[in-house]
Amino acid sequence: MREEAIRVWAFALRNLLMASRNIFFLFELTFWPMVGVLSIGLMTRFLRLSPDEASFVLIGTMALSTVQVCQLDVSYAVLYDVWSKSMKHQFLAPIAVRHLTVGSWLVGMARGLVVFTLLAALAWWAFGFNPLATGPGRLALFLLGCFLTAWIVGVLVCALVMLFGTRAEASAWAAVNLVLVLAGIYYPISVLPGPVAGIAQAIPLTYFLDMFRSHFGFASEFATPLAWGFGLSAAYIGFSHWALGAAINRTRRTGLLLRMSE
Amino acid sequence: MLAIEAHDLEKTFRSGCLRRRETRALRGVSLSIPRGAIFGVLGPNGAGKTTLLSILATLLLPDRGRATILGHDLRQEPGAIRRRLNMASGNASFLWSLRVEEILAFYGRLYGLSGRALQSRVDELVAVCELTTHRRVQYNELSTGLKQRLALAKSLVNRPELLFLDEPTLGLDPAVSVRVRAQIAALRHDRGTTIVLTTHYMREAEELCDEIAFIKGGRILALGTADDLKRRIRVGDVIALRVDAAGAATLAAHPGVLRSVTEDGWVELTVDSAEKRLGELLQRLHESGAVVRDVQIREPQLEDVFVELAR
Ligand SMILES: Nc1ncnc2c1ncn2[C@@H]1O[C@H](COP(=O)(O)OP(=O)(O)O)[C@@H](O)[C@H]1O
Ligand SMILES: [Mg+2]
């Protein structure tokens, strides 16, 4: 148990140190998220949206940044090693996939929380939108939903990188955008065409967005969004970890693990 | 007690379009390495040395064959094996903006070390590998020699019983190489660590290794101590003569002379047996009226064995 915690902490600390040393990562943490909230907020003014409609859209853009920042940290757990060609050293050690993903997810959640707080302050100051209006409990559940989605996407990106090497690197930045488009970033998923709406219902974040927005005056599209959100998350967490484990085993068979380290 | 027992290991890499290009990196390698031994793996580039070490270190799965490492089955219990072994390679690389001590601590934690035990292990490794003045330097600011020493330090972080060193002195200056070799010898002497190393420096292999496997094209061509190999792979003896060029010309045709090289006023003759041929050759030179100013008989070097086998 103690050794489990130490291994998780090893990956968490590594992500923290890398984040603190690379100015580019600070940029990622602040610049794009703030640009997103400002531009979307200003657009809601231009279109003369009602305060409720504006909050609907702002929740979407804040969720995008929060999920993305958290997910990137999870993906970095593998990408740092790809970029530095040091992959084989960590898989030579007696570690399991969970140490790597949990450790980096913990840092991702911390960074996600920082970004969300920053964006909430900005949205409140510039556009009068207060995400705390629904009470801390609901906000916490919503953020947890964002972080769970980020974890799943992050681990799946890691699996893709282990399968396809640097060719899959772009998925680290692209995947979240696709997920949010499907999960109803600026619209209820009922506006999506039939089969696409079906895919949307398979994404946990859809339910967490729905739940949170229902407290800002938009009737929920689902009977029990939280049960669906957490249930789907649990299933995907299991699946994504299995996929990453299988991808790593495959690299040991094909020799990609060695080629990524030279 | 054996540290490694491998039977018939085979590995083929598939690459290229539709994975159609095949490289048969290992074609049936069997080995037994006793605990506490230093075992050398020699061979030309692309012989399969790194592939062999990677399989034994659980980084690569063999297509066929089986191996027992420190008493554990390679396929069934990789986790138990990983706790007890480690590996360093000459071309190792680490996260660019982490400091030396942070890199060692990161890998230390992966082996379950923490708190004061971790701290003292890092201090010890930094001292042993002469990294004290660089412990707060970021990885991308280290010189090649320092990177190599860090890789060696990292490979000792779990006090491995079995250590794989893939070209540990690659690109190091001679002074540093000597210290690294001394350190490798000390590891076995002080802790009984079993060490499997690959190298392109024959002196290194001769100085360190109890036993040497020479591999080429994924097969073991010869196995034994350095002296065994020199004796068995009869590359012949070398008789070197300081003699003028005119006299030398006739020697190459003498019976028993396998090869003749003229360099810096010396004629180096590789002969089947120095004992038998020296008298005949001197006699022949004497008859032709050539002046012999110096004669040396040289022991065959491991390098000669290498060149012979790699042909
Ligand atoms: N990860 C890999 N993927 C594909 N081919 C590889 C890989 N590793 C080695 N090879 C090929 O296998 C052969 C043996 O390589 P290697 O074991 O690295 O040789 P050595 O270490 O003796 O120089 C070479 O032809 C090399 O190109
Ligand atoms: Mg090699």
XYZ file of C-alpha atoms and ligand atoms in Angstrom:
601
model
C 0.000 0.000 0.000
C 2.770 2.376 1.001
C 4.751 1.460 -2.110
C 1.642 2.065 -4.221
C 1.393 5.595 -2.845
C 5.114 6.221 -3.377
C 4.919 5.212 -7.032
C 1.852 7.376 -7.625
C 3.612 10.281 -5.932
C 6.678 9.756 -8.143
C 4.620 10.468 -11.254
C 2.738 13.335 -9.626
C 5.949 15.026 -8.540
C 7.521 14.564 -11.947
C 4.591 16.289 -13.663
C 4.719 19.113 -11.124
C 8.450 19.649 -11.628
C 8.156 19.599 -15.416
C 5.233 22.039 -15.303
C 7.111 24.409 -13.043
C 10.210 24.428 -15.291
C 8.577 24.924 -18.661
C 7.120 28.334 -19.359
C 5.163 26.925 -22.280
C 3.030 24.958 -19.855
C 2.147 28.099 -17.912
C 0.974 29.620 -21.146
C -1.244 26.626 -21.718
C -2.643 27.049 -18.232
C -3.660 30.687 -18.598
C -3.570 32.160 -22.057
C -5.832 30.005 -24.204
C -8.456 29.410 -21.500
C -8.738 33.146 -20.846
C -8.919 33.943 -24.545
C -11.707 31.388 -24.787
C -13.818 32.832 -21.997
C -13.289 36.426 -23.156
C -14.164 35.801 -26.781
C -17.188 33.636 -26.009
C -18.368 36.068 -23.327
C -18.114 38.997 -25.712
C -19.981 37.039 -28.351
C -22.867 36.461 -25.924
C -23.074 40.269 -25.525
C -23.072 40.898 -29.248
C -25.815 38.323 -29.770
C -27.746 39.846 -26.806
C -28.191 36.484 -25.088
C -30.150 36.395 -21.873
C -28.064 35.906 -18.692
C -29.208 32.264 -18.533
C -28.240 31.627 -22.144
C -24.901 33.340 -21.589
C -24.215 31.139 -18.575
C -25.096 28.057 -20.656
C -22.433 28.953 -23.211
C -19.845 30.058 -20.649
C -20.187 26.775 -18.751
C -19.296 25.019 -22.003
C -16.172 27.045 -22.643
C -15.006 26.765 -19.033
C -15.547 23.010 -19.106
C -13.474 22.786 -22.294
C -10.458 24.477 -20.713
C -10.736 22.606 -17.433
C -10.982 19.206 -19.110
C -8.188 20.030 -21.522
C -5.694 21.176 -18.902
C -6.362 18.132 -16.715
C -6.253 15.734 -19.661
C -2.951 17.132 -20.952
C -1.301 16.380 -17.622
C -2.436 12.770 -17.862
C -1.166 12.533 -21.451
C 2.155 14.120 -20.485
C 2.837 11.086 -18.283
C 3.660 9.271 -21.525
C 4.497 12.209 -23.817
C 7.373 13.474 -21.645
C 9.016 10.093 -22.086
C 8.358 10.063 -25.823
C 9.877 13.510 -26.238
C 12.887 12.775 -24.052
C 13.313 9.228 -25.411
C 13.408 7.814 -21.907
C 10.420 5.483 -22.156
C 12.217 2.235 -21.418
C 13.512 3.298 -18.011
C 10.125 3.614 -16.376
C 8.808 0.369 -17.826
C 11.950 -1.400 -16.676
C 10.828 -0.555 -13.138
C 8.135 -2.596 -11.370
C 5.290 -0.184 -12.026
C 1.749 -0.628 -13.255
C -0.332 1.595 -15.508
C -2.362 2.874 -12.558
C 0.659 4.493 -10.895
C 1.362 6.521 -13.980
C -2.231 7.559 -14.667
C -3.298 8.288 -11.091
C -0.166 10.277 -10.310
C -0.463 12.487 -13.344
C -4.238 12.802 -12.901
C -3.785 14.188 -9.389
C -1.604 16.980 -10.775
C -4.044 17.434 -13.653
C -6.905 17.957 -11.212
C -4.901 20.505 -9.266
C -4.071 22.403 -12.441
C -7.637 22.057 -13.693
C -8.902 23.557 -10.457
C -6.523 26.498 -10.816
C -7.698 27.142 -14.366
C -11.352 26.839 -13.427
C -10.959 29.266 -10.531
C -9.176 31.723 -12.782
C -11.855 31.463 -15.446
C -14.669 31.682 -12.915
C -13.189 34.891 -11.533
C -12.826 36.270 -15.053
C -16.355 35.299 -16.092
C -17.783 36.773 -12.918
C -15.846 40.029 -13.202
C -16.367 40.546 -16.952
C -19.779 39.017 -17.570
C -21.446 38.715 -14.179
C -21.639 34.925 -14.386
C -21.250 33.226 -11.016
C -20.709 29.442 -11.275
C -20.974 29.191 -7.484
C -24.605 30.328 -7.644
C -25.759 26.696 -7.524
C -23.866 25.977 -4.322
C -20.493 24.294 -3.799
C -21.827 20.708 -3.832
C -23.153 20.821 -7.384
C -20.099 22.680 -8.600
C -17.875 20.029 -7.027
C -19.837 17.241 -8.753
C -19.598 19.078 -12.063
C -15.838 19.532 -11.708
C -15.436 15.897 -10.724
C -17.276 14.988 -13.928
C -14.897 17.166 -15.924
C -11.871 15.542 -14.257
C -13.139 12.004 -14.786
C -13.692 12.759 -18.485
C -10.203 14.271 -18.654
C -8.725 11.162 -17.048
C -10.411 8.849 -19.545
C -9.429 10.932 -22.581
C -5.888 11.378 -21.231
C -5.366 7.651 -20.717
C -6.778 6.877 -24.179
C -4.361 9.415 -25.700
C -1.523 7.637 -23.845
C -2.690 4.341 -25.364
C -2.739 5.875 -28.868
C 0.776 7.244 -28.393
C 2.001 3.824 -27.231
C 0.424 2.254 -30.314
C 1.436 4.779 -32.973
C 4.332 6.688 -31.436
C 4.770 10.383 -32.146
C 2.309 10.157 -35.048
C -0.480 10.078 -32.435
C 0.869 13.088 -30.560
C -1.668 15.486 -32.102
C -4.496 13.550 -30.469
C -3.369 15.026 -27.140
C -4.713 18.401 -28.261
C -7.456 17.294 -30.629
C -9.296 14.646 -28.610
C -10.840 16.949 -26.005
C -12.270 19.280 -28.630
C -14.006 16.381 -30.333
C -15.387 15.130 -27.023
C -16.773 18.557 -26.161
C -18.340 19.107 -29.541
C -20.155 15.828 -29.041
C -20.999 16.453 -25.395
C -22.800 19.718 -26.196
C -20.266 22.455 -25.550
C -22.494 25.414 -26.598
C -25.838 23.665 -27.159
C -28.066 20.945 -25.761
C -27.292 17.597 -27.412
C -30.846 17.459 -28.731
C -29.710 19.787 -31.552
C -27.245 17.160 -32.771
C -28.389 14.972 -35.696
C -29.817 11.572 -34.664
C -26.872 9.160 -34.749
C -24.459 11.803 -33.411
C -26.797 12.446 -30.472
C -26.513 8.735 -29.787
C -22.731 9.043 -29.518
C -23.184 12.075 -27.269
C -25.224 9.956 -24.876
C -22.285 7.605 -24.526
C -20.026 10.407 -23.242
C -20.018 10.928 -19.454
C -19.388 14.668 -19.707
C -22.721 15.109 -21.517
C -24.506 14.176 -18.299
C -22.383 16.362 -16.035
C -22.924 19.402 -18.290
C -26.641 18.631 -18.352
C -26.760 18.330 -14.560
C -24.892 21.574 -13.957
C -26.841 23.557 -16.523
C -30.157 22.340 -15.119
C -29.419 24.591 -12.148
C -29.159 27.600 -14.456
C -32.712 27.252 -15.782
C -32.368 24.610 -18.498
C -34.542 21.573 -17.962
C -32.520 18.346 -17.782
C -32.731 16.091 -20.813
C -32.131 12.990 -18.682
C -33.882 11.446 -15.712
C -30.786 10.542 -13.670
C -27.804 12.356 -15.202
C -25.431 11.754 -12.278
C -26.003 8.006 -12.237
C -25.320 7.871 -15.972
C -22.315 10.170 -15.705
C -20.599 8.186 -12.951
C -21.640 4.809 -14.326
C -20.240 5.547 -17.778
C -17.096 7.073 -16.272
C -16.396 3.926 -14.266
C -16.820 1.767 -17.365
C -14.538 3.965 -19.485
C -11.901 4.224 -16.784
C -11.749 0.444 -16.741
C -11.640 0.243 -20.510
C -9.029 2.981 -21.012
C -6.678 1.434 -18.458
C -7.063 -1.960 -20.057
C -6.323 -0.377 -23.457
C -3.182 1.361 -22.192
C -1.953 -1.831 -20.524
C -2.529 -3.755 -23.736
C -0.787 -1.060 -25.793
C 2.274 -1.197 -23.522
C 2.399 -4.985 -23.807
C 2.235 -4.625 -27.545
C 5.245 -2.265 -27.535
C 7.174 -4.920 -25.623
C 6.312 -7.386 -28.372
C 6.988 -5.190 -31.401
C 10.073 -3.450 -30.026
C 8.469 -0.001 -30.234
C 9.257 0.468 -26.536
C 12.947 0.294 -27.443
C 12.638 2.395 -30.565
C 10.891 5.120 -28.581
C 13.962 5.200 -26.325
C 16.738 5.755 -28.841
C 23.318 -20.911 -8.718
C 22.453 -19.367 -12.053
C 21.447 -15.756 -12.521
C 20.316 -16.307 -16.090
C 19.343 -19.423 -17.924
C 18.086 -18.887 -21.454
C 17.068 -21.450 -24.044
C 16.691 -20.872 -27.735
C 15.620 -17.243 -27.657
C 14.351 -15.976 -30.969
C 13.214 -12.522 -31.987
C 12.160 -11.160 -35.350
C 11.298 -7.493 -35.776
C 8.727 -6.585 -38.368
C 8.716 -3.093 -39.831
C 7.882 -1.060 -42.884
C 4.763 -1.118 -45.030
C 2.284 -3.695 -43.645
C 5.111 -4.919 -41.371
C 6.476 -6.957 -44.249
C 10.150 -6.207 -43.719
C 11.585 -8.743 -41.305
C 14.770 -8.508 -39.295
C 15.776 -11.714 -37.583
C 17.616 -10.170 -34.662
C 18.031 -13.369 -32.612
C 18.026 -16.878 -34.075
C 18.142 -19.230 -31.136
C 20.380 -17.976 -28.343
C 21.015 -20.142 -25.279
C 23.062 -19.001 -22.302
C 23.796 -19.796 -18.689
C 25.283 -17.094 -16.532
C 26.245 -17.901 -12.943
C 25.484 -15.488 -10.109
C 28.237 -13.023 -9.421
C 29.757 -13.322 -12.886
C 30.619 -10.557 -15.291
C 29.509 -11.769 -18.680
C 30.490 -9.985 -21.874
C 28.492 -9.942 -25.078
C 30.617 -8.965 -28.061
C 29.764 -8.699 -31.709
C 29.587 -6.339 -34.672
C 26.902 -3.654 -35.030
C 23.471 -5.143 -35.579
C 24.520 -8.525 -34.201
C 21.609 -8.591 -31.760
C 23.410 -7.622 -28.541
C 20.943 -4.951 -27.463
C 18.041 -7.194 -28.454
C 19.389 -9.988 -26.258
C 19.923 -7.713 -23.261
C 16.475 -6.149 -23.693
C 14.775 -9.537 -23.701
C 16.626 -10.655 -20.583
C 15.705 -7.343 -18.915
C 11.953 -7.839 -19.707
C 11.812 -4.839 -22.056
C 11.153 -7.025 -25.060
C 9.192 -10.254 -25.377
C 10.896 -13.067 -27.282
C 8.963 -14.770 -30.096
C 10.187 -18.158 -28.992
C 12.341 -19.744 -26.353
C 12.293 -19.393 -22.600
C 14.428 -17.925 -19.875
C 14.716 -18.016 -16.116
C 16.072 -14.832 -14.569
C 17.111 -14.961 -10.891
C 14.888 -17.985 -10.500
C 11.779 -16.388 -12.039
C 10.229 -17.263 -15.355
C 10.655 -14.436 -17.846
C 7.096 -14.553 -19.155
C 5.202 -15.487 -15.991
C 6.798 -13.227 -13.396
C 8.225 -10.111 -15.047
C 7.233 -7.975 -12.039
C 9.331 -9.990 -9.606
C 12.277 -9.860 -12.004
C 12.020 -6.106 -12.539
C 12.412 -5.373 -8.832
C 15.778 -7.099 -8.798
C 17.436 -5.996 -12.003
C 18.341 -2.770 -13.733
C 19.919 -1.594 -16.939
C 22.034 1.273 -18.210
C 22.915 1.990 -21.781
C 25.433 4.295 -23.366
C 22.734 6.133 -25.277
C 20.328 6.581 -22.342
C 18.308 9.750 -22.083
C 16.137 11.369 -19.411
C 13.620 14.191 -18.993
C 15.326 17.337 -20.178
C 14.462 19.784 -17.435
C 14.790 17.556 -14.393
C 17.895 17.864 -12.246
C 20.313 15.032 -11.627
C 19.066 14.397 -8.091
C 15.426 14.621 -9.177
C 15.937 12.019 -11.882
C 17.558 9.631 -9.409
C 14.797 10.266 -6.873
C 12.068 9.704 -9.475
C 13.402 6.271 -10.413
C 14.113 5.500 -6.751
C 10.430 6.047 -5.976
C 9.414 3.729 -8.798
C 11.270 1.025 -6.884
C 9.376 1.914 -3.712
C 11.994 4.044 -1.948
C 10.914 7.109 -0.019
C 11.834 9.490 2.778
C 15.228 9.158 4.358
C 16.048 5.869 2.624
C 15.530 7.533 -0.749
C 17.522 10.586 0.248
C 20.495 8.570 1.428
C 20.396 6.355 -1.686
C 20.469 9.429 -3.910
C 23.332 10.933 -1.882
C 25.265 7.704 -2.102
C 24.825 7.344 -5.875
C 25.674 10.978 -6.513
C 28.892 10.470 -4.551
C 29.831 7.103 -6.064
C 29.244 8.274 -9.630
C 31.077 11.558 -9.038
C 28.087 13.755 -9.712
C 28.241 15.774 -6.487
C 28.974 19.120 -8.088
C 26.301 18.528 -10.724
C 23.442 17.284 -8.601
C 21.379 20.418 -9.163
C 22.119 20.681 -12.867
C 19.311 20.046 -15.342
C 19.721 17.026 -17.588
C 19.942 18.951 -20.866
C 22.905 20.937 -19.523
C 25.029 17.871 -18.767
C 27.957 16.778 -20.941
C 27.964 13.331 -22.572
C 30.237 11.909 -19.903
C 28.014 13.187 -17.107
C 24.877 11.858 -18.808
C 26.528 8.469 -19.000
C 27.462 8.532 -15.343
C 23.918 9.529 -14.463
C 22.615 6.572 -16.468
C 24.935 4.301 -14.495
C 23.829 5.891 -11.213
C 20.184 5.413 -12.167
C 20.801 1.748 -12.890
C 22.060 1.261 -9.317
C 19.103 2.947 -7.654
C 17.428 -0.322 -6.612
C 20.706 -2.065 -5.670
C 20.142 -4.584 -8.468
C 21.296 -8.166 -8.122
C 21.499 -8.335 -11.884
C 22.742 -5.422 -13.941
C 22.714 -5.035 -17.714
C 25.160 -2.537 -19.175
C 24.770 -1.819 -22.874
C 27.967 -0.133 -24.047
C 28.528 1.635 -20.719
C 31.682 3.430 -21.847
C 30.420 4.516 -25.265
C 31.868 7.907 -26.121
C 33.678 8.398 -22.806
C 37.207 9.742 -22.646
C 39.843 7.188 -21.554
C 40.255 8.602 -18.050
C 36.552 8.378 -17.318
C 36.299 4.927 -18.927
C 38.957 3.622 -16.585
C 36.985 4.868 -13.576
C 33.739 3.414 -14.875
C 35.437 0.054 -15.405
C 36.843 0.152 -11.901
C 33.358 0.863 -10.611
C 31.896 -2.076 -12.523
C 34.564 -4.390 -11.118
C 33.905 -3.040 -7.627
C 30.178 -3.705 -7.914
C 30.779 -7.376 -8.455
C 33.499 -7.529 -5.850
C 31.644 -5.681 -3.081
C 28.073 -6.731 -3.689
C 28.267 -9.826 -5.813
C 26.208 -8.149 -8.535
C 25.858 -10.247 -11.669
C 26.717 -8.062 -14.641
C 26.016 -8.612 -18.318
C 27.709 -6.053 -20.520
C 28.180 -5.312 -24.181
C 31.106 -3.329 -25.473
C 33.118 -2.578 -28.550
C 36.327 -2.147 -26.548
C 38.147 -5.441 -26.435
C 40.382 -4.350 -23.583
C 37.320 -3.641 -21.538
C 35.939 -7.105 -22.205
C 39.286 -8.765 -21.496
C 39.818 -6.834 -18.299
C 36.331 -7.265 -16.839
C 34.637 -10.369 -18.146
C 34.841 -13.875 -16.738
C 33.166 -15.191 -19.830
C 32.461 -13.800 -23.255
C 29.857 -14.673 -25.851
C 30.580 -13.590 -29.345
C 27.405 -13.102 -31.326
C 26.779 -12.311 -34.943
C 23.637 -12.420 -37.023
C 21.610 -13.341 -33.934
C 23.631 -16.457 -33.109
C 26.336 -17.212 -30.593
C 29.442 -18.072 -32.596
C 31.782 -18.617 -29.683
C 31.555 -18.721 -25.923
C 34.269 -18.903 -23.297
C 36.880 -16.972 -21.353
C 39.036 -14.498 -23.268
C 41.950 -16.956 -23.167
C 39.728 -19.797 -24.354
C 38.573 -17.754 -27.281
C 42.096 -16.767 -28.226
C 43.207 -20.362 -28.062
C 40.230 -21.857 -29.824
C 39.759 -19.323 -32.569
C 43.210 -19.944 -33.981
C 44.004 -16.623 -35.477
C 47.664 -17.572 -35.326
C 50.627 -15.818 -33.723
C 52.134 -12.590 -34.875
C 55.844 -12.282 -35.601
C 56.917 -8.699 -36.122
C 60.238 -7.997 -37.792
C 62.091 -4.761 -38.313
C 63.623 -5.344 -41.662
C 64.060 -3.461 -44.946
C 61.307 -3.766 -47.528
C 63.354 -5.806 -49.994
C 63.862 -8.574 -47.473
C 60.227 -8.535 -46.467
C 58.936 -9.200 -49.962
C 59.956 -12.838 -49.958
C 58.435 -13.639 -46.572
C 54.762 -13.507 -47.517
C 55.191 -16.563 -49.704
C 56.829 -18.654 -46.965
C 54.818 -21.718 -45.895
C 52.767 -21.131 -42.733
C 52.478 -17.385 -43.216
C 48.781 -16.509 -43.235
C 48.979 -12.767 -43.558
C 51.614 -10.112 -43.987
C 51.249 -6.411 -43.215
C 53.984 -3.809 -43.595
C 53.705 -0.759 -41.389
C 56.174 1.824 -40.049
C 59.198 -0.237 -41.041
C 57.782 -3.299 -39.279
C 56.632 -6.376 -41.118
C 53.869 -8.133 -39.196
C 53.460 -11.761 -40.172
C 50.547 -13.774 -38.907
C 51.774 -17.367 -38.822
C 50.244 -20.672 -37.822
C 52.802 -21.193 -35.070
C 55.498 -18.744 -34.006
C 57.557 -21.447 -32.355
C 57.790 -23.428 -35.573
C 58.232 -20.610 -38.082
C 60.489 -18.082 -36.374
C 63.696 -20.019 -37.066
C 62.728 -20.722 -40.680
C 61.909 -17.085 -41.362
C 65.135 -15.772 -39.831
C 67.065 -18.357 -41.802
C 65.442 -17.233 -45.014
C 66.172 -13.581 -44.289
C 69.766 -14.435 -43.443
C 70.179 -16.269 -46.730
C 68.788 -13.364 -48.731
C 71.237 -11.035 -46.980
C 68.591 -8.830 -45.341
C 69.432 -7.046 -42.092
C 67.077 -7.827 -39.207
C 67.177 -5.047 -36.633
C 64.481 -6.197 -34.235
C 62.143 -9.142 -33.665
C 58.965 -9.343 -31.554
C 56.517 -12.131 -30.979
C 53.093 -10.835 -30.113
C 50.308 -12.611 -28.308
C 47.085 -12.759 -30.266
C 44.683 -10.102 -29.021
C 40.977 -10.498 -28.411
C 40.658 -7.925 -31.136
C 42.125 -10.430 -33.602
C 39.535 -12.983 -32.501
C 36.835 -10.375 -33.012
C 38.019 -9.483 -36.499
C 38.313 -13.156 -37.384
C 34.812 -14.015 -36.185
C 33.158 -10.907 -37.566
C 34.454 -11.685 -41.069
N 13.113 -2.026 -31.812
C 13.481 -2.483 -33.001
N 12.625 -2.476 -34.046
C 12.999 -2.962 -35.242
N 14.213 -3.486 -35.515
C 15.126 -3.520 -34.539
C 14.809 -3.010 -33.234
N 15.899 -3.181 -32.451
C 16.842 -3.746 -33.228
N 16.391 -3.963 -34.478
C 17.155 -4.618 -35.566
O 17.618 -5.873 -35.082
C 18.981 -6.083 -35.417
C 19.810 -6.267 -34.167
O 19.889 -5.027 -33.507
P 20.594 -4.805 -32.103
O 20.170 -5.860 -31.158
O 20.318 -3.396 -31.681
O 22.130 -4.987 -32.478
P 23.430 -4.560 -31.677
O 23.022 -4.036 -30.338
O 24.235 -5.813 -31.600
O 24.127 -3.525 -32.501
C 19.390 -4.881 -36.250
O 19.294 -5.230 -37.604
C 18.393 -3.808 -35.895
O 18.167 -2.969 -36.988
Mg 23.336 -2.171 -29.459
